[in-house]
Amino acid sequence: MIFSLKGDSHKVFLRLKKTIHNGDMVRETKEFKEIEEIQILYQSLDSDTLKLIHYRMIKEYNGSGIIPILVSSAPWLLLLFSKQLATYLFKDGSWLWAGFCIVYLLTLGISVLIHFREKAWAAFHMEIIQDILKDRKDETQGHSTN
């Protein structure tokens, strides 16, 4: 795996560049085979079913809001009980506060990563479905005008 702080899109670019440099076929890489499998599956479905799937993906894209609610409401909940929490975490020179902070920040970080990954996958599937539906619409319009 190539390390880069530039994000996933740049990592894809770097893998493509390496694949081409090695003389390998881009379509044979794992990532692109997966995309092709998804496309083939969606292309095998009728347009009405695809629309239903698309609506469900819109729900997934917009409905993965429990994590942002958790991220934004948890600090308020902790603030409500801050006096009791501080008394418990800092009693007698205890290091409980460090463990609490580590667990809280890990949970927060993992939740945010999951949230954005779910949104990205939903957007990915929605785009494929929209392209297939558009291509089908263009094909039917092209046949009807000829």
Tab-separated table of C-alpha atoms in Angstrom:
chain	number	residue	atom	x	y	z
A	1	MET	CA	0.000	0.000	0.000
A	2	ILE	CA	1.315	3.407	-0.943
A	3	PHE	CA	1.347	5.965	1.880
A	4	SER	CA	0.003	9.377	1.024
A	5	LEU	CA	-1.705	12.122	2.965
A	6	LYS	CA	-3.422	13.362	-0.202
A	7	GLY	CA	-6.497	11.150	0.172
A	8	ASP	CA	-8.033	8.117	-1.464
A	9	SER	CA	-8.394	9.696	-4.921
A	10	HIS	CA	-4.684	10.334	-5.083
A	11	LYS	CA	-3.985	6.787	-3.877
A	12	VAL	CA	-6.111	5.474	-6.748
A	13	PHE	CA	-4.107	7.659	-9.139
A	14	LEU	CA	-0.820	6.346	-7.731
A	15	ARG	CA	-1.994	2.702	-8.036
A	16	LEU	CA	-3.109	3.364	-11.628
A	17	LYS	CA	0.217	4.959	-12.432
A	18	LYS	CA	2.066	1.976	-10.938
A	19	THR	CA	-0.186	-0.516	-12.772
A	20	ILE	CA	0.389	1.200	-16.125
A	21	HIS	CA	4.126	1.548	-15.441
A	22	ASN	CA	4.322	-2.212	-14.758
A	23	GLY	CA	2.563	-2.874	-18.064
A	24	ASP	CA	-0.475	-4.416	-16.359
A	25	MET	CA	-4.051	-3.888	-17.511
A	26	VAL	CA	-5.953	-1.301	-15.482
A	27	ARG	CA	-9.215	-3.236	-15.846
A	28	GLU	CA	-7.567	-6.246	-14.213
A	29	THR	CA	-6.909	-4.497	-10.906
A	30	LYS	CA	-9.002	-5.550	-7.938
A	31	GLU	CA	-10.677	-2.156	-7.525
A	32	PHE	CA	-11.802	-1.907	-11.143
A	33	LYS	CA	-12.943	-5.517	-11.318
A	34	GLU	CA	-15.160	-4.758	-8.318
A	35	ILE	CA	-16.643	-1.728	-10.074
A	36	GLU	CA	-17.257	-3.773	-13.196
A	37	GLU	CA	-19.005	-6.496	-11.152
A	38	ILE	CA	-21.286	-3.877	-9.601
A	39	GLN	CA	-22.040	-2.396	-13.035
A	40	ILE	CA	-22.808	-5.819	-14.517
A	41	LEU	CA	-25.154	-6.640	-11.650
A	42	TYR	CA	-27.026	-3.348	-11.961
A	43	GLN	CA	-27.174	-3.619	-15.765
A	44	SER	CA	-28.845	-7.011	-15.396
A	45	LEU	CA	-31.758	-5.412	-13.535
A	46	ASP	CA	-34.707	-3.677	-15.136
A	47	SER	CA	-35.013	0.104	-14.906
A	48	ASP	CA	-37.907	0.080	-12.428
A	49	THR	CA	-35.923	-2.091	-10.017
A	50	LEU	CA	-32.886	0.141	-10.487
A	51	LYS	CA	-34.963	3.181	-9.601
A	52	LEU	CA	-36.092	1.478	-6.395
A	53	ILE	CA	-32.497	0.634	-5.531
A	54	HIS	CA	-31.515	4.219	-6.296
A	55	TYR	CA	-34.176	5.526	-3.920
A	56	ARG	CA	-32.873	3.194	-1.238
A	57	MET	CA	-29.336	4.448	-1.846
A	58	ILE	CA	-30.558	8.028	-1.465
A	59	LYS	CA	-32.012	7.006	1.896
A	60	GLU	CA	-28.696	5.419	2.885
A	61	TYR	CA	-26.772	8.480	1.728
A	62	ASN	CA	-28.973	10.900	3.648
A	63	GLY	CA	-29.937	8.538	6.446
A	64	SER	CA	-26.542	7.696	7.821
A	65	GLY	CA	-27.086	10.549	10.220
A	66	ILE	CA	-27.005	8.626	13.495
A	67	ILE	CA	-23.228	8.987	13.674
A	68	PRO	CA	-23.221	12.800	13.280
A	69	ILE	CA	-25.964	12.952	15.901
A	70	LEU	CA	-23.828	10.829	18.219
A	71	VAL	CA	-20.761	12.965	17.534
A	72	SER	CA	-22.594	16.222	18.178
A	73	SER	CA	-24.747	15.110	21.117
A	74	ALA	CA	-22.199	13.120	23.131
A	75	PRO	CA	-20.242	16.235	24.202
A	76	TRP	CA	-23.476	17.848	25.415
A	77	LEU	CA	-24.299	14.748	27.426
A	78	LEU	CA	-20.818	14.768	28.936
A	79	LEU	CA	-21.204	18.476	29.725
A	80	LEU	CA	-24.410	17.757	31.649
A	81	PHE	CA	-22.577	15.337	33.876
A	82	SER	CA	-19.207	17.086	33.836
A	83	LYS	CA	-19.012	17.653	37.600
A	84	GLN	CA	-19.831	14.034	38.431
A	85	LEU	CA	-17.602	12.771	35.623
A	86	ALA	CA	-14.680	14.953	36.717
A	87	THR	CA	-15.071	13.809	40.328
A	88	TYR	CA	-15.023	10.163	39.244
A	89	LEU	CA	-12.253	10.404	36.640
A	90	PHE	CA	-9.832	12.554	38.658
A	91	LYS	CA	-10.303	11.071	42.131
A	92	ASP	CA	-7.157	10.273	44.113
A	93	GLY	CA	-4.747	10.941	41.228
A	94	SER	CA	-6.364	8.248	39.107
A	95	TRP	CA	-5.508	7.810	35.454
A	96	LEU	CA	-9.093	6.922	34.542
A	97	TRP	CA	-9.401	10.216	32.679
A	98	ALA	CA	-6.666	9.124	30.229
A	99	GLY	CA	-8.458	5.851	29.492
A	100	PHE	CA	-11.760	7.669	29.123
A	101	CYS	CA	-10.223	10.185	26.681
A	102	ILE	CA	-8.598	7.437	24.604
A	103	VAL	CA	-11.814	5.397	24.390
A	104	TYR	CA	-13.905	8.500	23.644
A	105	LEU	CA	-11.564	9.790	20.906
A	106	LEU	CA	-11.210	6.330	19.329
A	107	THR	CA	-14.986	5.883	19.299
A	108	LEU	CA	-15.414	9.351	17.834
A	109	GLY	CA	-12.774	8.811	15.145
A	110	ILE	CA	-14.038	5.376	14.118
A	111	SER	CA	-17.624	6.653	14.000
A	112	VAL	CA	-16.703	9.546	11.732
A	113	LEU	CA	-14.689	7.260	9.428
A	114	ILE	CA	-17.582	4.799	9.181
A	115	HIS	CA	-20.032	7.617	8.482
A	116	PHE	CA	-18.058	9.077	5.594
A	117	ARG	CA	-17.204	5.653	4.175
A	118	GLU	CA	-20.927	4.734	4.150
A	119	LYS	CA	-21.785	8.011	2.442
A	120	ALA	CA	-19.049	7.484	-0.136
A	121	TRP	CA	-20.257	3.952	-0.970
A	122	ALA	CA	-23.850	5.107	-1.263
A	123	ALA	CA	-22.797	7.961	-3.589
A	124	PHE	CA	-20.701	5.499	-5.612
A	125	HIS	CA	-23.643	3.136	-6.150
A	126	MET	CA	-26.021	6.023	-6.872
A	127	GLU	CA	-23.696	7.327	-9.587
A	128	ILE	CA	-23.430	3.921	-11.272
A	129	ILE	CA	-27.218	3.494	-11.204
A	130	GLN	CA	-27.789	6.997	-12.571
A	131	ASP	CA	-25.337	6.359	-15.417
A	132	ILE	CA	-27.068	3.094	-16.346
A	133	LEU	CA	-30.524	4.715	-16.266
A	134	LYS	CA	-29.257	7.661	-18.330
A	135	ASP	CA	-27.652	5.337	-20.901
A	136	ARG	CA	-30.891	3.372	-21.190
A	137	LYS	CA	-32.879	6.568	-21.621
A	138	ASP	CA	-30.452	7.815	-24.270
A	139	GLU	CA	-30.674	4.469	-26.104
A	140	THR	CA	-34.467	4.513	-26.189
A	141	GLN	CA	-34.526	8.131	-27.345
A	142	GLY	CA	-31.940	7.341	-30.012
A	143	HIS	CA	-33.991	4.417	-31.326
A	144	SER	CA	-37.237	6.389	-31.344
A	145	THR	CA	-35.781	9.272	-33.391
A	146	ASN	CA	-34.252	7.023	-36.063
